[in-house]
PDB file of C-alpha atoms in Angstrom:
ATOM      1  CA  UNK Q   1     109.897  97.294 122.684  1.00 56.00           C
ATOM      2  CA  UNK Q   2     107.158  96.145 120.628  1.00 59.00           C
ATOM      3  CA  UNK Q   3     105.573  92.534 121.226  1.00 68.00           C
ATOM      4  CA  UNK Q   4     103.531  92.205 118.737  1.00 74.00           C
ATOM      5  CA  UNK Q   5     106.772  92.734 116.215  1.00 74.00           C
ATOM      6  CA  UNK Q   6     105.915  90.367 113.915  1.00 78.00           C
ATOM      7  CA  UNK Q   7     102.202  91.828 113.542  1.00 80.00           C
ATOM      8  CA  UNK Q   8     104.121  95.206 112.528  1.00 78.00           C
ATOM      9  CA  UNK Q   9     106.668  93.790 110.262  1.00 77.00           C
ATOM     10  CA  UNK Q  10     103.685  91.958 108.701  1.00 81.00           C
ATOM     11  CA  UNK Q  11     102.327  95.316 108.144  1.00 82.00           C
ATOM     12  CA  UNK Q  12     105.098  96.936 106.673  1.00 80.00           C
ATOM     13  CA  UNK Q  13     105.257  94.248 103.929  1.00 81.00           C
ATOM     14  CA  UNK Q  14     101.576  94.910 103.629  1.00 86.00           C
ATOM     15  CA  UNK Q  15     102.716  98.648 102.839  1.00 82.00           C
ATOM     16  CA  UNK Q  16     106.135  97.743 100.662  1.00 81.00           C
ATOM     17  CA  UNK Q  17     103.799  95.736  98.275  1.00 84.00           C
ATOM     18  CA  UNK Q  18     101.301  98.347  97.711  1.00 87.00           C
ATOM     19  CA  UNK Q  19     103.441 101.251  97.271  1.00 82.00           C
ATOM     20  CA  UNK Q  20     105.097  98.766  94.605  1.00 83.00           C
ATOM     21  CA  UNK Q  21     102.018  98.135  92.847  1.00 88.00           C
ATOM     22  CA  UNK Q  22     100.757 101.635  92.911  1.00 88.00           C
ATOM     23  CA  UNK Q  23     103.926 103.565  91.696  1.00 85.00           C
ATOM     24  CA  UNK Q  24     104.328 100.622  88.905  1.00 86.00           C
ATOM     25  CA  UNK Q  25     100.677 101.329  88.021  1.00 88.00           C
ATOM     26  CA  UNK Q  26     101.795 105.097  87.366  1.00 86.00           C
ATOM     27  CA  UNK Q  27     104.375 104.259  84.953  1.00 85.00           C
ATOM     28  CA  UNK Q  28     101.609 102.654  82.275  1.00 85.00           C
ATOM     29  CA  UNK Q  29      98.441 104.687  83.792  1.00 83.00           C
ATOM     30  CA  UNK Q  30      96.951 108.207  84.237  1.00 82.00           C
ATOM     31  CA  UNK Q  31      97.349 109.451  87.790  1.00 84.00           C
ATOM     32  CA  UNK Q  32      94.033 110.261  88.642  1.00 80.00           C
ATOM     33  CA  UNK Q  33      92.762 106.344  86.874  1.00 81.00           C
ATOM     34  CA  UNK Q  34      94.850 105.124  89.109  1.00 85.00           C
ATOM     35  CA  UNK Q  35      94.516 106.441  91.860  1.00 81.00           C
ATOM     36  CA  UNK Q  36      90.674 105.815  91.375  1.00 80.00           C
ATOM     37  CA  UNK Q  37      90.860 102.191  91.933  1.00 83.00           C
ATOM     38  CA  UNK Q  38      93.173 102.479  94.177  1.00 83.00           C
ATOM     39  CA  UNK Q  39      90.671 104.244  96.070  1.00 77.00           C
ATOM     40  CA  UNK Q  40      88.978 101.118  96.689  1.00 77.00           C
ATOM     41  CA  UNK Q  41      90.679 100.460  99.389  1.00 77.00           C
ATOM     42  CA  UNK Q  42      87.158 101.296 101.422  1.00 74.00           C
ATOM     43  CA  UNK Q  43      85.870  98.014  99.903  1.00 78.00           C
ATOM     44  CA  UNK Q  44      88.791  95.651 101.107  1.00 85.00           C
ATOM     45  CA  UNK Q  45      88.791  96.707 104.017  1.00 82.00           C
ATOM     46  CA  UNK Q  46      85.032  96.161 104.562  1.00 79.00           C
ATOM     47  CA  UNK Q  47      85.467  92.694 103.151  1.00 84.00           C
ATOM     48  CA  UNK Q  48      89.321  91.758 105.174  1.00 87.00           C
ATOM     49  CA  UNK Q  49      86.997  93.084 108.422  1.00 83.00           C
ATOM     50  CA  UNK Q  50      85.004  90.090 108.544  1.00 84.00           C
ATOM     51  CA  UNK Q  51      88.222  87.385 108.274  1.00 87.00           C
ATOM     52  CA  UNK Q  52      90.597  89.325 110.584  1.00 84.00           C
ATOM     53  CA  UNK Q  53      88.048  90.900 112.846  1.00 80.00           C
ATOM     54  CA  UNK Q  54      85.248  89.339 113.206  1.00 82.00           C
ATOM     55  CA  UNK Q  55      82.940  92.174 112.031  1.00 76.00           C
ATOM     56  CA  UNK Q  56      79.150  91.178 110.437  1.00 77.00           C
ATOM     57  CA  UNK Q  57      78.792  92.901 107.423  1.00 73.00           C
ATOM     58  CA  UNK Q  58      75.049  93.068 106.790  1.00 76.00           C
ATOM     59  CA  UNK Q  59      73.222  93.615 103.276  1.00 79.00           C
ATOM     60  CA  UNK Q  60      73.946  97.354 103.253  1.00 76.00           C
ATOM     61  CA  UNK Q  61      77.825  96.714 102.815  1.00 77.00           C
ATOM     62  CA  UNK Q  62      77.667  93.907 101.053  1.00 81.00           C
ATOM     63  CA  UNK Q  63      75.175  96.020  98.394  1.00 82.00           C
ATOM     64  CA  UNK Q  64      77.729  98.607  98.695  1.00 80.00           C
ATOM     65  CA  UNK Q  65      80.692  96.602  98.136  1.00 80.00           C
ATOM     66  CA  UNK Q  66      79.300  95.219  95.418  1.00 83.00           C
ATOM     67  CA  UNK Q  67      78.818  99.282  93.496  1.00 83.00           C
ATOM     68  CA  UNK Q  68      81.823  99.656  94.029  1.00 81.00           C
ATOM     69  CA  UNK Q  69      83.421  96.770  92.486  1.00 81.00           C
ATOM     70  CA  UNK Q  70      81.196  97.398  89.552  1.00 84.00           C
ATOM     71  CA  UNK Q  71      82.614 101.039  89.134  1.00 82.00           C
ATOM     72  CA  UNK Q  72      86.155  99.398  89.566  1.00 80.00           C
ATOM     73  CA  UNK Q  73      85.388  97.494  86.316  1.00 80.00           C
ATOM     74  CA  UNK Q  74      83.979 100.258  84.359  1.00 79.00           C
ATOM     75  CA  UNK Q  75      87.135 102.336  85.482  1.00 79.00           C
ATOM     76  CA  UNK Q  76      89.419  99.735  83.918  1.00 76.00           C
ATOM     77  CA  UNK Q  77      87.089  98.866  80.879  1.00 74.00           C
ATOM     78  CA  UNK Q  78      88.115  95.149  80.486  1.00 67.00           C
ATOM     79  CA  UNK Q  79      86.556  95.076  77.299  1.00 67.00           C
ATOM     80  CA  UNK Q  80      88.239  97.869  75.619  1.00 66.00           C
ATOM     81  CA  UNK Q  81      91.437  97.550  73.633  1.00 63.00           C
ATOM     82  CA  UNK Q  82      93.120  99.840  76.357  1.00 60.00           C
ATOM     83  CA  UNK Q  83      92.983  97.805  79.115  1.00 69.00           C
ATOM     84  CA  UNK Q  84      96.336  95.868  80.044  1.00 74.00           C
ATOM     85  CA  UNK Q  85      97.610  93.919  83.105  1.00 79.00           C
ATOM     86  CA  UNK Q  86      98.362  97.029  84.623  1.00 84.00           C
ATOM     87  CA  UNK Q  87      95.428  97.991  85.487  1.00 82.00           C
ATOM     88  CA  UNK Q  88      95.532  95.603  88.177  1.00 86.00           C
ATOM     89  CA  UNK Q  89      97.609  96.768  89.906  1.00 90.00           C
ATOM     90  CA  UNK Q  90      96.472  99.810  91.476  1.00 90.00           C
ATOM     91  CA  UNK Q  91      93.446  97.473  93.012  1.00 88.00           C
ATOM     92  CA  UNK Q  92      96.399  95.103  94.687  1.00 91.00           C
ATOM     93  CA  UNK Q  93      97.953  98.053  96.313  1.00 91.00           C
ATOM     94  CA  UNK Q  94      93.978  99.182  97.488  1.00 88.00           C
ATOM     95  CA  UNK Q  95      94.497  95.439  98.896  1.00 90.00           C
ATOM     96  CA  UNK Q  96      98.079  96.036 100.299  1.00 89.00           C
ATOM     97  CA  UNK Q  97      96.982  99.299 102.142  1.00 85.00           C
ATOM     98  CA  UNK Q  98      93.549  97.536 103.426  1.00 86.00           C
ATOM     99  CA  UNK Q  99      95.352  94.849 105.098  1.00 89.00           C
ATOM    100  CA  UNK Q 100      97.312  97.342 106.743  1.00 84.00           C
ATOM    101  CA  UNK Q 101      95.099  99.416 108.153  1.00 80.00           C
ATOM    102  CA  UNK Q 102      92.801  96.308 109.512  1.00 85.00           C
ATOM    103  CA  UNK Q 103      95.439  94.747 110.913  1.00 84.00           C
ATOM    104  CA  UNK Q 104      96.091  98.107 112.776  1.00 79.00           C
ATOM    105  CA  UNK Q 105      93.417  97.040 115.256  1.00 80.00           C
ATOM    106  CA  UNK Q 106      94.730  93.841 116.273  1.00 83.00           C
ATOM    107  CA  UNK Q 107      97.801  95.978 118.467  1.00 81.00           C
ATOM    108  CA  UNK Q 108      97.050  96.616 122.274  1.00 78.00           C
ATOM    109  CA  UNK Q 109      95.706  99.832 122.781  1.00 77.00           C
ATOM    110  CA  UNK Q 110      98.413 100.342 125.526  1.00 78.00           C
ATOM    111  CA  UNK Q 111     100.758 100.360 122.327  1.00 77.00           C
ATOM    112  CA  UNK Q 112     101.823 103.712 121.347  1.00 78.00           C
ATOM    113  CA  UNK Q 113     101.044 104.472 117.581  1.00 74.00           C
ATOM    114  CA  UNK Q 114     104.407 105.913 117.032  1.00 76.00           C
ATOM    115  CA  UNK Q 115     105.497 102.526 117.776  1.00 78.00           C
ATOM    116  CA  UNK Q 116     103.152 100.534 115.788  1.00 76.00           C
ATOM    117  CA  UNK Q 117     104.394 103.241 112.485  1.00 74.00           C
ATOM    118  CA  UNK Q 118     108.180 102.958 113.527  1.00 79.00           C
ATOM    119  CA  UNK Q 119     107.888  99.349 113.033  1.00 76.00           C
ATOM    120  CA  UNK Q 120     105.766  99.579 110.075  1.00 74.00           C
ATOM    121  CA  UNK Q 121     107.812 101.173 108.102  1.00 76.00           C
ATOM    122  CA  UNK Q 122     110.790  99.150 108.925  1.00 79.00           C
ATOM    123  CA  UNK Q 123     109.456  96.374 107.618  1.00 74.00           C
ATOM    124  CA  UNK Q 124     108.389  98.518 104.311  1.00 73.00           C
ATOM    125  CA  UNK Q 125     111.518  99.519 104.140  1.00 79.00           C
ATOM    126  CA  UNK Q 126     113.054  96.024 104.224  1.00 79.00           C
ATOM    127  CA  UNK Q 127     110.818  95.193 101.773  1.00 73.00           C
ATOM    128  CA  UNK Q 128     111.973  98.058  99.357  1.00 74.00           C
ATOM    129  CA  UNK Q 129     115.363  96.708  99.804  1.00 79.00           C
ATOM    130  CA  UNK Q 130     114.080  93.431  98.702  1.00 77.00           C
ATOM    131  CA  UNK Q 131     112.184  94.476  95.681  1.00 72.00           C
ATOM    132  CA  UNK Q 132     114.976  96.120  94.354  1.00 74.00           C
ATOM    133  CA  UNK Q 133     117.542  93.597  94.615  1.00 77.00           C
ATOM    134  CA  UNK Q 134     115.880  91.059  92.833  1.00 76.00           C
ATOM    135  CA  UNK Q 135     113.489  93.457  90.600  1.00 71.00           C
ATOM    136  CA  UNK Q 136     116.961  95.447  89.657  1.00 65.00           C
ATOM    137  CA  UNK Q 137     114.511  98.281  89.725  1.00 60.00           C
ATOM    138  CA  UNK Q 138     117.784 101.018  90.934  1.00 63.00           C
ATOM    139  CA  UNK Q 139     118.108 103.832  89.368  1.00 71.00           C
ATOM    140  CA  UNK Q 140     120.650 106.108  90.743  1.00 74.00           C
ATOM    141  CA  UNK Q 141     119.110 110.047  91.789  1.00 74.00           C
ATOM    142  CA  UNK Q 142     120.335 112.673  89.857  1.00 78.00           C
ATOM    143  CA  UNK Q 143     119.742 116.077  90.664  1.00 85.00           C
ATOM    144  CA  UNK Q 144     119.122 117.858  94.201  1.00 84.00           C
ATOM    145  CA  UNK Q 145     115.056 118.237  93.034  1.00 86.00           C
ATOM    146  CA  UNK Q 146     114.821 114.798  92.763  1.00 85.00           C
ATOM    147  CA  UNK Q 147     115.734 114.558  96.020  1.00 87.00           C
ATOM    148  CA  UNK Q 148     113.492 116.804  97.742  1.00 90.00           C
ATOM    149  CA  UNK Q 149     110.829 115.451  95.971  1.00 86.00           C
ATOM    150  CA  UNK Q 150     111.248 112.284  96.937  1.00 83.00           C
ATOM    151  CA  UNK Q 151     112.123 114.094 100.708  1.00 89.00           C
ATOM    152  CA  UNK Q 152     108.635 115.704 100.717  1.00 90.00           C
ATOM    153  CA  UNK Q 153     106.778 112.247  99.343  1.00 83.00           C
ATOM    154  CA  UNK Q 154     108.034 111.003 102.847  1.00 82.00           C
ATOM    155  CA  UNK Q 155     107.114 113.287 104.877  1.00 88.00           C
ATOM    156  CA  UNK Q 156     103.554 113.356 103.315  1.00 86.00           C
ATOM    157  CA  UNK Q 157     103.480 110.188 103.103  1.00 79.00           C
ATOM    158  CA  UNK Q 158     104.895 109.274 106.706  1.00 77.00           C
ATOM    159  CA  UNK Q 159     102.547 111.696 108.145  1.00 85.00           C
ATOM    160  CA  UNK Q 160      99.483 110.364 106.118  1.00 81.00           C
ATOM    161  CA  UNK Q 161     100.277 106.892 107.195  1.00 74.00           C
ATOM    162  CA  UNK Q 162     100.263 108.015 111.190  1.00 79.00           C
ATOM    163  CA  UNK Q 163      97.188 109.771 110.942  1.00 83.00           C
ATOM    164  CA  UNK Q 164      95.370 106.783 109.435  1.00 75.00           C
ATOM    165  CA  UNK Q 165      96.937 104.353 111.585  1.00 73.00           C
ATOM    166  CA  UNK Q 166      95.664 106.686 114.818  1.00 80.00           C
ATOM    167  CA  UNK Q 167      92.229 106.989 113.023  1.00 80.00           C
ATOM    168  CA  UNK Q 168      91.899 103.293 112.378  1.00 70.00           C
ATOM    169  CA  UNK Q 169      92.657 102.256 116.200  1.00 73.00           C
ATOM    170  CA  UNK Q 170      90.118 104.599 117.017  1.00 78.00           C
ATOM    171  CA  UNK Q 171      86.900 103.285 114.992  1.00 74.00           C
ATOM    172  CA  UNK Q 172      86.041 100.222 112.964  1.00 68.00           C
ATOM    173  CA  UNK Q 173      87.513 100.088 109.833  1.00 58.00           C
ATOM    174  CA  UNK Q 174      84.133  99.889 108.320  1.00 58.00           C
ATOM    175  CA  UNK Q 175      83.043 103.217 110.024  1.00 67.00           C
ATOM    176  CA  UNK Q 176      86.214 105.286 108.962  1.00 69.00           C
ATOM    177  CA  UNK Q 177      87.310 104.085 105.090  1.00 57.00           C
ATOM    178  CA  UNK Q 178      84.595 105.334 102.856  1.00 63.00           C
ATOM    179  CA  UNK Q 179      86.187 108.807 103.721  1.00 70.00           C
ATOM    180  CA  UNK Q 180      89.056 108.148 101.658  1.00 67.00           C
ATOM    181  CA  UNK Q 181      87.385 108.330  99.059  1.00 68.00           C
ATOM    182  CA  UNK Q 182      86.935 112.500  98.523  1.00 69.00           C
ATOM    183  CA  UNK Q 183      90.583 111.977  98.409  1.00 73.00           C
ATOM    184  CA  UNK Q 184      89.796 111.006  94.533  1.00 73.00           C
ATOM    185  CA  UNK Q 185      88.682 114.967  93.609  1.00 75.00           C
ATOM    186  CA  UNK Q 186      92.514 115.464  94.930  1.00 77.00           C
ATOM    187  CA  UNK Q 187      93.585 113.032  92.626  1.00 78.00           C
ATOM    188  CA  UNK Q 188      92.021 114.552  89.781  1.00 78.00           C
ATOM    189  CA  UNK Q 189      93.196 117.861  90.488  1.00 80.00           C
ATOM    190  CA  UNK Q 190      97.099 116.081  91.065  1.00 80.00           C
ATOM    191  CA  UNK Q 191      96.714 114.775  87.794  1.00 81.00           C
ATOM    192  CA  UNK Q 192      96.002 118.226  86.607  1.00 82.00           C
ATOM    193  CA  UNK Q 193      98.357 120.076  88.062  1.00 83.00           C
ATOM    194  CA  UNK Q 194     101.204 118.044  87.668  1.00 81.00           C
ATOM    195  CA  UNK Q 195     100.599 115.865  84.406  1.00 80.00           C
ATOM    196  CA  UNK Q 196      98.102 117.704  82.480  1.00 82.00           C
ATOM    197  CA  UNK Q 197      95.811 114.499  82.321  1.00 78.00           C
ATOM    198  CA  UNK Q 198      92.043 114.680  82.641  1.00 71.00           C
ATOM    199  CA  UNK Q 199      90.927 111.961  81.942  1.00 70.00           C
ATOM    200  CA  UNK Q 200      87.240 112.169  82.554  1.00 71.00           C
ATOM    201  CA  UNK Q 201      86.183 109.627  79.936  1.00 71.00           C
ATOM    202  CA  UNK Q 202      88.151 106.863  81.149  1.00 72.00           C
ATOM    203  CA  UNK Q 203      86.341 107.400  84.859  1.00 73.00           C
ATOM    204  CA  UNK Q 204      82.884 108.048  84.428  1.00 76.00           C
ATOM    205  CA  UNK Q 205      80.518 106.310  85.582  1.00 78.00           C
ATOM    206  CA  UNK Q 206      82.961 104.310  87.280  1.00 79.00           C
ATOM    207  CA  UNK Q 207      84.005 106.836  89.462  1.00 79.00           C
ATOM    208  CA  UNK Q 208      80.485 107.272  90.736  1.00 81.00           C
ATOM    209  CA  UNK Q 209      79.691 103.981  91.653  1.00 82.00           C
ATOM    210  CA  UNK Q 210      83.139 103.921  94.052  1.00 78.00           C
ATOM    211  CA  UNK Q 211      82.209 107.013  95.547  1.00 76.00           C
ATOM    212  CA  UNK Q 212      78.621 105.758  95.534  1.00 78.00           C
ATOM    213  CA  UNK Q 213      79.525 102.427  97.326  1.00 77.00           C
ATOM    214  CA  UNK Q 214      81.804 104.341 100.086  1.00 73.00           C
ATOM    215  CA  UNK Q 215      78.682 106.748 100.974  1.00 74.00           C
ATOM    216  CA  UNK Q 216      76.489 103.913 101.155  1.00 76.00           C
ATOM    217  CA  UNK Q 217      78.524 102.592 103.911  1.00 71.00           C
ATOM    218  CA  UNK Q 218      78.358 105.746 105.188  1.00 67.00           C
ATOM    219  CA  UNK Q 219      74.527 106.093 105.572  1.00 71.00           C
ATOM    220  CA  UNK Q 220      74.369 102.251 106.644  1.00 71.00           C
ATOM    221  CA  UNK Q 221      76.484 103.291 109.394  1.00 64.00           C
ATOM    222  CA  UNK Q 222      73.992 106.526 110.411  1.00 64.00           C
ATOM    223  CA  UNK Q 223      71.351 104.007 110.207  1.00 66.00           C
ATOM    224  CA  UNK Q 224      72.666 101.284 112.358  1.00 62.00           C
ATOM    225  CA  UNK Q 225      73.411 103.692 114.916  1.00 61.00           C
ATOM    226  CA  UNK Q 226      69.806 103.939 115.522  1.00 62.00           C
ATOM    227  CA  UNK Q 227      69.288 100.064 116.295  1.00 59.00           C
ATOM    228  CA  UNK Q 228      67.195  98.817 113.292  1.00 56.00           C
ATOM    229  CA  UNK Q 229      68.321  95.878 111.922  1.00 55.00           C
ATOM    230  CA  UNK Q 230      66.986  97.157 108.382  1.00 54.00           C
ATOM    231  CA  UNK Q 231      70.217  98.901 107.955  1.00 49.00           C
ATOM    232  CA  UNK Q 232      72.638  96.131 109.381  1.00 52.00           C
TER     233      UNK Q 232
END
């Protein structure tokens, strides 16, 4: 039995709303531009640190927040005749999973991850239900594929989601989410694979500047380790 329930059903709402976001961004987006800002997760959680946590962020982060919220604009060119709504959304579900993932440290450390997930996704789940009785977003499955695709997202997913959550309880959120971003050369190569996109002119130099901002948390980090205050 869990006591901090309602910390873990806040987190699977967390999750619910971002998958939402995210797989509604994919509809009207490229993979790999979405995923990009969705990628950005690294910067949310640097910022949700300080609220929930209690963490300093010193001028290092905040400089590096600040890239990468400047390559989240040029990813999404605001200015262009392209741009929509839509592209929102991929940086709400960056939001959704931050939350969760801060909010991961707040548990007892007595409290078995497997636990902390098991709720989790409970509440994610109740939360799907949700969404699609009042979106009316059901669409019935068709074919045996479909299934195992959507079998295999799970488990990926599932096990991606336990490995953060046992990462994150581990470190300081600051210390561990710039990492997710090499997950974006994955994203391009997805994109690839699966949906013959490349859509390298949409992404650069956006793309930089996220991956920039993440490694200069990274180095800040290195840096701070050492006890100057230069690099707080």
């Amino acid at each position: 039995r869990l006591v901090q329930w309602k910390l873990a059903i806040a987190r699977g709402s967390f999750v619910a709303i971002a998958q939402y976001c995210f797989y509604l961004s994919l509809i009207h987006m490229e993979f790999a531009t979405a995923s990009t800002i969705a990628f950005s997760g690294a910067l949310f959680v640097t910022l949700l640190s300080i609220p929930i946590l209690g963490h300093r962020v010193g001028i290092w982060r905040w400089l590096a927040v600040g890239t990468g919220f400047v390559g989240i604009v040029l990813v999404m060119r605001p200015d262009t005749d392209s741009f929509n709504v839509y592209a929102l959304l991929p940086a709400c579900a960056a939001l959704g999973y931050a939350a969760s993932s801060v909010t991961a440290q707040l548990f007892a450390k007595s409290v078995p991850t497997a636990l902390i997930n098991l709720y989790a996704l409970a509440g994610a789940l109740t939360g799907a239900v949700m969404l699609v009785v009042f979106t009316g977003g059901y669409v019935e499955v068709e074919t045996y594929q479909d299934w195992l695709w959507l079998l295999a997202m799970g488990v990926a997913g599932g096990s991606a989601v336990f490995c953060l959550v046992t990462a994150y309880r581990l470190t300081a959120p600051s210390n561990l989410a710039p990492f997710e971003y090499f997950s974006i050369p994955f994203a391009f190569l997805l994109g690839w694979m699966f949906f013959d996109e490349a859509p390298f002119h949409r992404l650069v130099p956006g793309v930089f500047l996220i991956i920039g901002g993440g490694l200069l948390i990274v180095w800040r980090e290195r840096k701070a380790k050492t006890g100057d205050p230069r690099y707080d």
